[in-house]
Amino acid sequence: MSRSARLLQLLDQLRRARQPQTGPALAQALGISLRTLYRDIATLREQGAAIAGEPGMGYEMRPGFVLPPLMFTPDELEALLLGARWASQQADPALAQAAQTALDRVRSALPLELRIEVDTSGLLVPAMDRADAPTEPWQTPLRHAIRHQRKIVLHYRDEKGQPSERCIWPFAMAFFDRHRVLAAWCELRQDFRHFRADRVRSVTALSERYPEPRAHLIERWSRQLCSRTDLC
């Protein structure tokens, strides 16, 4: 986890707490040492966070402070709201929870009039029927492999039910209404291939990074798609 993400998590912990939180409890919740926690609190205070408390007494956020105020146009706010609501329905549980946490964080930092706009928005994303389009359990490791640009071994069945084992370089995932599709470079075929997540049987994450940057793979893949479909 990056330091900036950790500082935001610490702010969230203090914001949600109903009573002062001890240093050891905060450190344990964040998975960091007590020394690191004290440094992070000092950093947040230097940046203007109104955090009251001392070691041995507990820490709390003073009323009236969460994050610096954020301003969005109505269109920007609706786009963020729809995106977060869609992700909470379509993605794996970890990403769905992250979408809700991000939306809560943005909402808490909005001026009152925009916070009311969020709470009373008429833009809705209907709940999906999970029995009709279940979330595949390997979405999270696939996302992590894409993020960290690491190879994976994919155990897969094609549309005819034929099994195969592929070492691939995953670089993108598309979220359609009923299917998630993984785009990757396949070492077996020495070409780009697409894999439906619901046909994946298991995923083995490897520690080895693939040798080409993800941005280059996406660029080459996009050119190949354009040449094959005449869409460009």
Short mmCIF file of C-alpha atoms in Angstrom, two decimals, residues 12-144:
data_model
loop_
_atom_site.label_atom_id
_atom_site.label_comp_id
_atom_site.label_asym_id
_atom_site.label_seq_id
_atom_site.Cartn_x
_atom_site.Cartn_y
_atom_site.Cartn_z
CA ASP A 12 -11.20 7.19 7.31
CA GLN A 13 -10.58 5.23 10.53
CA LEU A 14 -10.65 8.43 12.59
CA ARG A 15 -13.65 9.82 10.71
CA ARG A 16 -15.78 6.73 11.32
CA ALA A 17 -14.78 6.23 14.97
CA ARG A 18 -17.43 7.10 17.59
CA GLN A 19 -14.84 7.45 20.37
CA PRO A 20 -11.08 8.10 20.67
CA GLN A 21 -8.93 5.36 19.15
CA THR A 22 -5.75 4.21 20.85
CA GLY A 23 -2.51 4.17 18.93
CA PRO A 24 -2.09 0.37 19.11
CA ALA A 25 -5.67 -0.19 17.89
CA LEU A 26 -5.16 2.14 14.92
CA ALA A 27 -1.81 0.58 14.07
CA GLN A 28 -3.31 -2.90 14.15
CA ALA A 29 -6.27 -1.88 11.97
CA LEU A 30 -3.90 -0.41 9.38
CA GLY A 31 -1.31 -3.20 9.61
CA ILE A 32 1.54 -0.84 10.48
CA SER A 33 3.91 -0.33 13.39
CA LEU A 34 3.12 2.07 16.22
CA ARG A 35 6.12 4.19 15.23
CA THR A 36 4.80 4.49 11.67
CA LEU A 37 1.37 5.46 13.00
CA TYR A 38 2.83 8.30 15.08
CA ARG A 39 4.71 9.57 12.01
CA ASP A 40 1.54 9.41 9.91
CA ILE A 41 -0.47 11.34 12.49
CA ALA A 42 2.25 13.99 12.60
CA THR A 43 2.19 14.22 8.79
CA LEU A 44 -1.60 14.63 8.71
CA ARG A 45 -1.44 17.32 11.36
CA GLU A 46 1.18 19.19 9.34
CA GLN A 47 -1.19 19.06 6.37
CA GLY A 48 -4.02 20.57 8.42
CA ALA A 49 -5.90 17.59 9.79
CA ALA A 50 -7.51 18.46 13.14
CA ILE A 51 -6.51 15.31 15.04
CA ALA A 52 -6.74 15.57 18.81
CA GLY A 53 -4.99 13.25 21.25
CA GLU A 54 -1.63 12.01 22.40
CA PRO A 55 0.08 8.61 22.89
CA GLY A 56 -1.61 6.75 25.73
CA MET A 57 -4.77 8.88 25.50
CA GLY A 58 -6.19 7.97 22.11
CA TYR A 59 -6.83 9.99 18.95
CA GLU A 60 -9.96 11.46 17.42
CA MET A 61 -10.90 13.80 14.60
CA ARG A 62 -12.15 17.14 15.84
CA PRO A 63 -15.68 18.01 14.70
CA GLY A 64 -15.90 19.88 11.42
CA PHE A 65 -12.85 18.40 9.70
CA VAL A 66 -12.70 15.46 7.31
CA LEU A 67 -11.00 16.42 4.08
CA PRO A 68 -10.50 19.69 2.20
CA PRO A 69 -13.73 20.64 0.42
CA LEU A 70 -14.19 19.25 -3.08
CA MET A 71 -16.16 20.93 -5.83
CA PHE A 72 -17.69 19.17 -8.82
CA THR A 73 -20.09 20.23 -11.53
CA PRO A 74 -23.46 18.41 -11.49
CA ASP A 75 -22.41 16.34 -14.53
CA GLU A 76 -19.10 15.37 -12.90
CA LEU A 77 -20.84 14.37 -9.70
CA GLU A 78 -23.42 12.26 -11.54
CA ALA A 79 -20.66 10.52 -13.51
CA LEU A 80 -18.80 9.64 -10.28
CA LEU A 81 -22.00 8.48 -8.63
CA LEU A 82 -23.05 6.26 -11.52
CA GLY A 83 -19.57 4.79 -11.88
CA ALA A 84 -19.32 3.90 -8.19
CA ARG A 85 -22.83 2.42 -8.12
CA TRP A 86 -22.14 0.38 -11.25
CA ALA A 87 -18.87 -0.97 -9.82
CA SER A 88 -20.62 -1.95 -6.60
CA GLN A 89 -22.95 -4.15 -8.67
CA GLN A 90 -20.70 -5.52 -11.41
CA ALA A 91 -17.31 -6.07 -9.83
CA ASP A 92 -15.91 -8.56 -7.33
CA PRO A 93 -16.62 -7.91 -3.62
CA ALA A 94 -13.26 -6.23 -2.94
CA LEU A 95 -13.69 -3.74 -5.80
CA ALA A 96 -17.35 -3.21 -4.94
CA GLN A 97 -16.41 -2.30 -1.36
CA ALA A 98 -13.67 0.01 -2.63
CA ALA A 99 -16.22 1.79 -4.84
CA GLN A 100 -18.52 2.37 -1.87
CA THR A 101 -15.65 3.55 0.34
CA ALA A 102 -14.47 5.98 -2.33
CA LEU A 103 -17.99 7.34 -2.76
CA ASP A 104 -18.35 7.79 1.01
CA ARG A 105 -15.03 9.62 1.11
CA VAL A 106 -16.02 11.97 -1.71
CA ARG A 107 -19.46 12.54 -0.19
CA SER A 108 -17.99 13.45 3.21
CA ALA A 109 -15.80 16.12 1.64
CA LEU A 110 -18.53 17.77 -0.43
CA PRO A 111 -20.23 21.05 0.48
CA LEU A 112 -23.71 20.56 1.91
CA GLU A 113 -25.58 21.38 -1.29
CA LEU A 114 -23.63 18.83 -3.32
CA ARG A 115 -23.94 16.23 -0.56
CA ILE A 116 -27.71 16.63 -0.82
CA GLU A 117 -27.43 16.11 -4.59
CA VAL A 118 -25.67 12.79 -3.99
CA ASP A 119 -28.18 11.64 -1.37
CA THR A 120 -31.21 12.50 -3.51
CA SER A 121 -29.89 11.56 -6.95
CA GLY A 122 -32.44 9.99 -9.26
CA LEU A 123 -29.77 8.10 -11.24
CA LEU A 124 -29.93 4.45 -10.23
CA VAL A 125 -28.13 1.26 -11.18
CA PRO A 126 -30.52 -1.71 -10.80
CA ALA A 127 -29.29 -4.61 -8.74
CA MET A 128 -28.09 -7.48 -10.90
CA ASP A 129 -29.34 -11.02 -10.59
CA ARG A 130 -26.24 -12.77 -9.24
CA ALA A 131 -27.70 -16.16 -10.14
CA ASP A 132 -27.82 -15.00 -13.75
CA ALA A 133 -24.37 -13.36 -13.77
CA PRO A 134 -22.34 -14.59 -10.77
CA THR A 135 -19.10 -12.92 -9.75
CA GLU A 136 -16.15 -15.16 -10.52
CA PRO A 137 -13.94 -15.79 -7.46
CA TRP A 138 -10.74 -15.10 -9.43
CA GLN A 139 -11.63 -11.55 -10.43
CA THR A 140 -9.52 -10.19 -7.56
CA PRO A 141 -6.32 -12.12 -8.42
CA LEU A 142 -6.82 -11.24 -12.09
CA ARG A 143 -7.12 -7.54 -11.24
CA HIS A 144 -4.02 -7.75 -9.05
#
